[in-house]
Tab-separated table of N, CA and C in Angstrom:
chain	number	residue	atom	x	y	z
A	19	MET	N	49.340	16.444	-24.199
A	19	MET	CA	48.249	15.853	-25.017
A	19	MET	C	49.064	14.553	-25.836
A	20	ASP	N	50.293	14.651	-26.007
A	20	ASP	CA	51.216	13.453	-26.707
A	20	ASP	C	51.063	12.321	-25.842
A	21	ALA	N	51.014	12.507	-24.539
A	21	ALA	CA	51.137	11.304	-23.636
A	21	ALA	C	49.743	10.531	-23.657
A	22	LEU	N	48.699	11.192	-24.124
A	22	LEU	CA	47.452	10.440	-24.258
A	22	LEU	C	47.389	9.521	-25.514
A	23	PHE	N	48.353	9.786	-26.417
A	23	PHE	CA	48.251	9.020	-27.933
A	23	PHE	C	49.364	7.819	-27.609
A	24	GLU	N	50.281	7.917	-26.627
A	24	GLU	CA	51.182	6.888	-26.467
A	24	GLU	C	50.505	5.712	-25.770
A	25	ARG	N	50.733	4.587	-26.204
A	25	ARG	CA	50.033	3.252	-25.549
A	25	ARG	C	51.188	2.324	-25.416
A	26	HIS	N	51.264	1.827	-24.180
A	26	HIS	CA	52.391	0.798	-23.825
A	26	HIS	C	51.718	-0.613	-23.700
A	27	TYR	N	51.876	-1.603	-24.466
A	27	TYR	CA	51.115	-2.790	-24.504
A	27	TYR	C	52.177	-3.766	-23.869
A	28	ALA	N	51.574	-4.800	-23.192
A	28	ALA	CA	52.443	-5.815	-22.740
A	28	ALA	C	53.126	-6.654	-23.800
A	29	PRO	N	54.284	-7.150	-23.480
A	29	PRO	CA	54.991	-7.850	-24.629
A	29	PRO	C	54.416	-9.039	-25.209
A	30	GLY	N	53.570	-9.678	-24.309
A	30	GLY	CA	52.946	-10.917	-24.772
A	30	GLY	C	53.577	-12.154	-24.305
A	31	ARG	N	53.073	-13.191	-24.584
A	31	ARG	CA	53.766	-14.591	-24.067
A	31	ARG	C	54.928	-14.776	-24.965
A	32	LYS	N	55.886	-15.434	-24.428
A	32	LYS	CA	57.122	-15.768	-24.829
A	32	LYS	C	56.782	-17.010	-25.855
A	33	PRO	N	57.410	-16.950	-27.088
A	33	PRO	CA	57.038	-18.035	-28.098
A	33	PRO	C	57.642	-19.372	-27.635
A	34	TYR	N	56.945	-20.486	-28.063
A	34	TYR	CA	57.395	-21.727	-27.637
A	34	TYR	C	58.599	-22.110	-28.316
A	35	VAL	N	58.756	-21.648	-29.400
A	35	VAL	CA	60.102	-22.027	-30.413
A	35	VAL	C	60.734	-20.776	-30.582
A	36	SER	N	62.124	-20.928	-30.259
A	36	SER	CA	62.882	-19.857	-30.670
A	36	SER	C	63.176	-19.625	-32.067
A	37	PRO	N	63.797	-18.427	-32.568
A	37	PRO	CA	63.978	-17.931	-33.825
A	37	PRO	C	64.903	-19.196	-34.493
A	38	ASP	N	65.784	-19.620	-33.866
A	38	ASP	CA	66.880	-20.657	-34.326
A	38	ASP	C	66.018	-21.832	-34.489
A	39	GLU	N	65.225	-22.341	-33.710
A	39	GLU	CA	64.316	-23.540	-33.723
A	39	GLU	C	63.351	-23.519	-34.864
A	40	GLU	N	62.936	-22.258	-34.999
A	40	GLU	CA	61.899	-21.886	-36.168
A	40	GLU	C	62.473	-22.139	-37.331
A	41	ARG	N	63.649	-21.548	-37.630
A	41	ARG	CA	64.328	-21.751	-38.864
A	41	ARG	C	64.722	-23.184	-39.121
A	42	GLU	N	64.976	-23.897	-38.265
A	42	GLU	CA	65.333	-25.294	-38.318
A	42	GLU	C	64.129	-26.045	-38.637
A	43	LEU	N	63.031	-25.953	-38.043
A	43	LEU	CA	61.845	-26.602	-38.201
A	43	LEU	C	61.255	-26.396	-39.443
A	44	ARG	N	61.286	-25.043	-39.953
A	44	ARG	CA	60.763	-24.708	-41.315
A	44	ARG	C	61.659	-25.368	-42.331
A	45	LYS	N	62.920	-25.378	-42.217
A	45	LYS	CA	63.749	-26.156	-43.089
A	45	LYS	C	63.386	-27.604	-43.314
A	46	ILE	N	63.161	-28.326	-42.050
A	46	ILE	CA	62.722	-29.700	-42.185
A	46	ILE	C	61.509	-29.822	-42.800
A	47	LEU	N	60.475	-28.923	-42.563
A	47	LEU	CA	59.089	-29.107	-43.297
A	47	LEU	C	59.258	-28.877	-44.760
A	48	GLU	N	60.007	-27.904	-45.095
A	48	GLU	CA	59.951	-27.666	-46.437
A	48	GLU	C	60.904	-28.606	-47.356
A	49	GLU	N	61.974	-29.004	-46.945
A	49	GLU	CA	63.027	-29.830	-47.633
A	49	GLU	C	62.863	-31.401	-47.425
A	50	SER	N	62.013	-31.790	-46.644
A	50	SER	CA	62.142	-33.488	-46.335
A	50	SER	C	60.762	-33.820	-46.013
A	51	THR	N	60.588	-35.142	-45.944
A	51	THR	CA	59.329	-35.761	-45.650
A	51	THR	C	59.535	-36.574	-44.265
A	52	PRO	N	58.380	-36.815	-43.569
A	52	PRO	CA	58.486	-37.433	-42.330
A	52	PRO	C	59.360	-38.796	-42.455
A	53	ALA	N	59.401	-39.527	-43.635
A	53	ALA	CA	60.168	-40.686	-43.902
A	53	ALA	C	61.510	-40.439	-43.899
A	54	ASP	N	61.892	-39.284	-44.599
A	54	ASP	CA	63.265	-39.001	-44.638
A	54	ASP	C	63.843	-38.610	-43.161
A	55	GLU	N	63.011	-37.939	-42.396
A	55	GLU	CA	63.416	-37.803	-40.946
A	55	GLU	C	63.387	-39.054	-40.113
A	56	GLY	N	62.745	-40.058	-40.401
A	56	GLY	CA	62.743	-41.271	-39.630
A	56	GLY	C	61.521	-41.385	-38.824
A	57	TYR	N	60.397	-40.688	-39.209
A	57	TYR	CA	59.065	-40.753	-38.674
A	57	TYR	C	58.194	-41.723	-39.369
A	58	GLY	N	58.430	-42.866	-39.561
A	58	GLY	CA	57.569	-43.939	-40.228
A	58	GLY	C	57.601	-43.862	-41.766
A	59	ILE	N	56.562	-44.240	-42.458
A	59	ILE	CA	56.488	-44.247	-43.907
A	59	ILE	C	55.637	-43.093	-44.494
A	60	GLU	N	55.287	-42.076	-43.697
A	60	GLU	CA	54.435	-41.176	-44.260
A	60	GLU	C	55.130	-40.198	-45.244
A	61	THR	N	54.379	-39.682	-46.107
A	61	THR	CA	55.103	-38.915	-47.129
A	61	THR	C	54.666	-37.432	-46.999
A	62	SER	N	53.868	-37.002	-46.090
A	62	SER	CA	53.299	-35.620	-45.945
A	62	SER	C	53.172	-35.381	-44.421
A	63	TRP	N	53.708	-34.125	-44.048
A	63	TRP	CA	53.629	-33.703	-42.542
A	63	TRP	C	52.086	-33.558	-42.251
A	64	ASN	N	51.819	-34.075	-40.829
A	64	ASN	CA	50.628	-33.435	-40.199
A	64	ASN	C	50.958	-32.971	-38.930
A	65	THR	N	50.036	-32.404	-37.950
A	65	THR	CA	50.412	-31.812	-36.827
A	65	THR	C	50.828	-32.807	-35.649
A	66	GLN	N	50.422	-34.014	-35.853
A	66	GLN	CA	50.782	-35.113	-34.962
A	66	GLN	C	52.204	-35.436	-35.060
A	67	ILE	N	52.738	-35.559	-36.271
A	67	ILE	CA	54.248	-35.850	-36.592
A	67	ILE	C	54.928	-34.624	-36.179
A	68	ILE	N	54.501	-33.509	-36.606
A	68	ILE	CA	55.228	-32.335	-36.127
A	68	ILE	C	55.297	-32.201	-34.574
A	69	GLN	N	54.138	-32.629	-33.874
A	69	GLN	CA	54.218	-32.598	-32.429
A	69	GLN	C	55.415	-33.541	-31.913
A	70	HIS	N	55.692	-34.541	-32.538
A	70	HIS	CA	56.702	-35.764	-32.057
A	70	HIS	C	58.104	-34.978	-32.456
A	71	VAL	N	58.129	-34.274	-33.530
A	71	VAL	CA	59.434	-33.437	-33.865
A	71	VAL	C	59.732	-32.663	-32.778
A	72	LEU	N	58.732	-31.724	-32.470
A	72	LEU	CA	59.125	-30.678	-31.404
A	72	LEU	C	59.616	-31.269	-30.049
A	73	GLU	N	58.880	-32.450	-29.798
A	73	GLU	CA	59.167	-32.999	-28.465
A	73	GLU	C	60.611	-33.551	-28.557
A	74	GLU	N	60.866	-34.251	-29.652
A	74	GLU	CA	62.136	-34.965	-29.607
A	74	GLU	C	63.329	-34.101	-29.834
A	75	LYS	N	63.240	-33.023	-30.759
A	75	LYS	CA	64.427	-32.291	-31.116
A	75	LYS	C	64.474	-31.079	-30.438
A	76	PHE	N	63.421	-30.333	-29.905
A	76	PHE	CA	63.372	-29.184	-29.137
A	76	PHE	C	62.904	-29.177	-27.839
A	77	SER	N	62.498	-30.354	-27.264
A	77	SER	CA	61.814	-30.515	-25.921
A	77	SER	C	60.729	-29.524	-25.613
A	78	VAL	N	59.941	-29.504	-26.607
A	78	VAL	CA	58.804	-28.325	-26.766
A	78	VAL	C	57.448	-29.259	-26.783
A	79	THR	N	56.443	-28.951	-25.877
A	79	THR	CA	55.274	-29.590	-25.865
A	79	THR	C	54.173	-28.719	-26.416
A	80	MET	N	53.652	-28.872	-27.591
A	80	MET	CA	52.493	-28.092	-27.991
A	80	MET	C	51.267	-28.992	-28.496
A	81	SER	N	49.993	-28.330	-28.369
A	81	SER	CA	48.874	-29.070	-28.718
A	81	SER	C	48.808	-28.960	-30.327
A	82	CYS	N	48.178	-29.978	-30.868
A	82	CYS	CA	47.991	-29.898	-32.382
A	82	CYS	C	47.388	-28.644	-32.764
A	83	GLY	N	46.304	-28.113	-32.113
A	83	GLY	CA	45.692	-26.799	-32.458
A	83	GLY	C	46.724	-25.684	-32.461
A	84	GLY	N	47.720	-25.718	-31.461
A	84	GLY	CA	48.619	-24.603	-31.441
A	84	GLY	C	49.697	-24.824	-32.525
A	85	ILE	N	49.937	-26.056	-33.027
A	85	ILE	CA	50.872	-26.143	-34.146
A	85	ILE	C	50.331	-25.774	-35.346
A	86	CYS	N	48.768	-25.975	-35.548
A	86	CYS	CA	48.278	-25.615	-36.707
A	86	CYS	C	48.170	-24.104	-36.843
A	87	ASP	N	47.921	-23.415	-35.622
A	87	ASP	CA	48.001	-21.974	-35.726
A	87	ASP	C	49.447	-21.422	-35.920
A	88	MET	N	50.329	-22.130	-35.514
A	88	MET	CA	51.818	-21.587	-35.704
A	88	MET	C	52.145	-21.788	-37.225
A	89	LEU	N	51.671	-22.917	-37.827
A	89	LEU	CA	52.066	-23.003	-39.191
A	89	LEU	C	51.091	-22.028	-40.014
A	90	HIS	N	50.037	-21.730	-39.720
A	90	HIS	CA	49.402	-20.670	-40.478
A	90	HIS	C	50.026	-19.346	-40.196
A	91	ARG	N	50.384	-19.032	-39.306
A	91	ARG	CA	51.198	-17.774	-39.097
A	91	ARG	C	52.496	-17.706	-39.923
A	92	TRP	N	53.095	-18.920	-40.104
A	92	TRP	CA	54.215	-19.006	-40.871
A	92	TRP	C	53.921	-19.016	-42.597
A	93	GLY	N	52.814	-18.972	-42.836
A	93	GLY	CA	52.157	-19.088	-44.236
A	93	GLY	C	52.021	-20.577	-44.913
A	94	PHE	N	51.936	-21.491	-43.940
A	94	PHE	CA	51.663	-22.887	-44.332
A	94	PHE	C	50.280	-23.137	-44.595
A	95	ARG	N	49.672	-23.830	-45.540
A	95	ARG	CA	48.317	-24.185	-45.693
A	95	ARG	C	48.150	-25.519	-45.788
A	96	TYR	N	47.069	-26.081	-45.510
A	96	TYR	CA	46.640	-27.560	-45.450
A	96	TYR	C	46.254	-27.799	-46.948
A	97	THR	N	46.733	-28.876	-47.473
A	97	THR	CA	46.389	-29.281	-48.891
A	97	THR	C	46.293	-30.623	-48.850
A	98	ARG	N	45.483	-31.105	-49.672
A	98	ARG	CA	45.215	-32.601	-49.827
A	98	ARG	C	45.755	-33.054	-51.053
A	99	PRO	N	46.285	-34.297	-51.056
A	99	PRO	CA	46.847	-34.608	-52.604
A	99	PRO	C	45.829	-35.030	-53.445
A	100	MET	N	45.832	-34.564	-54.619
A	100	MET	CA	44.879	-34.948	-55.847
A	100	MET	C	45.158	-36.272	-56.201
A	101	ARG	N	44.035	-37.211	-56.551
A	101	ARG	CA	44.215	-38.479	-57.131
A	101	ARG	C	43.654	-38.240	-58.524
A	102	ILE	N	44.629	-38.654	-59.555
A	102	ILE	CA	44.154	-38.457	-60.856
A	102	ILE	C	44.276	-40.092	-61.297
A	103	LEU	N	43.198	-40.421	-62.072
A	103	LEU	CA	43.087	-41.546	-62.879
A	103	LEU	C	44.050	-41.701	-64.015
A	104	LYS	N	44.884	-42.801	-64.308
A	104	LYS	CA	45.621	-42.865	-65.291
A	104	LYS	C	44.919	-42.868	-66.490
A	105	ASN	N	43.738	-43.623	-66.554
A	105	ASN	CA	43.055	-43.708	-67.825
A	105	ASN	C	41.451	-43.675	-67.586
A	106	LYS	N	41.133	-42.377	-67.748
A	106	LYS	CA	39.699	-41.967	-67.470
A	106	LYS	C	38.655	-42.466	-68.278
A	107	LYS	N	39.126	-42.801	-69.729
A	107	LYS	CA	38.301	-43.344	-70.669
A	107	LYS	C	37.784	-44.771	-70.216
A	108	SER	N	38.671	-45.553	-69.942
A	108	SER	CA	38.424	-46.975	-69.591
A	108	SER	C	37.586	-46.951	-68.161
A	109	PHE	N	37.587	-45.985	-67.353
A	109	PHE	CA	37.067	-46.019	-66.133
A	109	PHE	C	35.587	-45.672	-66.559
A	110	ASN	N	35.239	-44.593	-67.354
A	110	ASN	CA	33.972	-44.333	-67.825
A	110	ASN	C	33.201	-45.320	-68.430
A	111	LYS	N	33.974	-46.054	-69.233
A	111	LYS	CA	33.249	-47.195	-70.137
A	111	LYS	C	32.775	-48.308	-68.897
A	112	LYS	N	33.601	-48.619	-68.029
A	112	LYS	CA	33.271	-49.697	-67.117
A	112	LYS	C	32.018	-49.196	-66.075
A	113	SER	N	32.029	-47.781	-65.839
A	113	SER	CA	30.919	-47.542	-64.866
A	113	SER	C	29.548	-47.297	-65.568
A	114	ASN	N	29.469	-47.313	-67.006
A	114	ASN	CA	28.237	-47.119	-67.855
A	114	ASN	C	27.544	-48.466	-67.910
């Protein structure tokens, strides 16, 4: 009866990024900007820039969708910077 409850699943696909590479990439994403790493003047990371980092540093080719899924598994979320007007009152007066 116990043999019926035991299930053996296939181990699944080998991850594209090793645990050491994952730690290094997470550290890069959390502690620096693309400009700090020499990827143009961008101030925030996107999947296309991360795709270049993976290809150059780790010789790993991943799609942007795959990178997005990986980042979500790691707990990263997409956020957009907020734009705040310095002087809202003068803006409201001009628009009236």
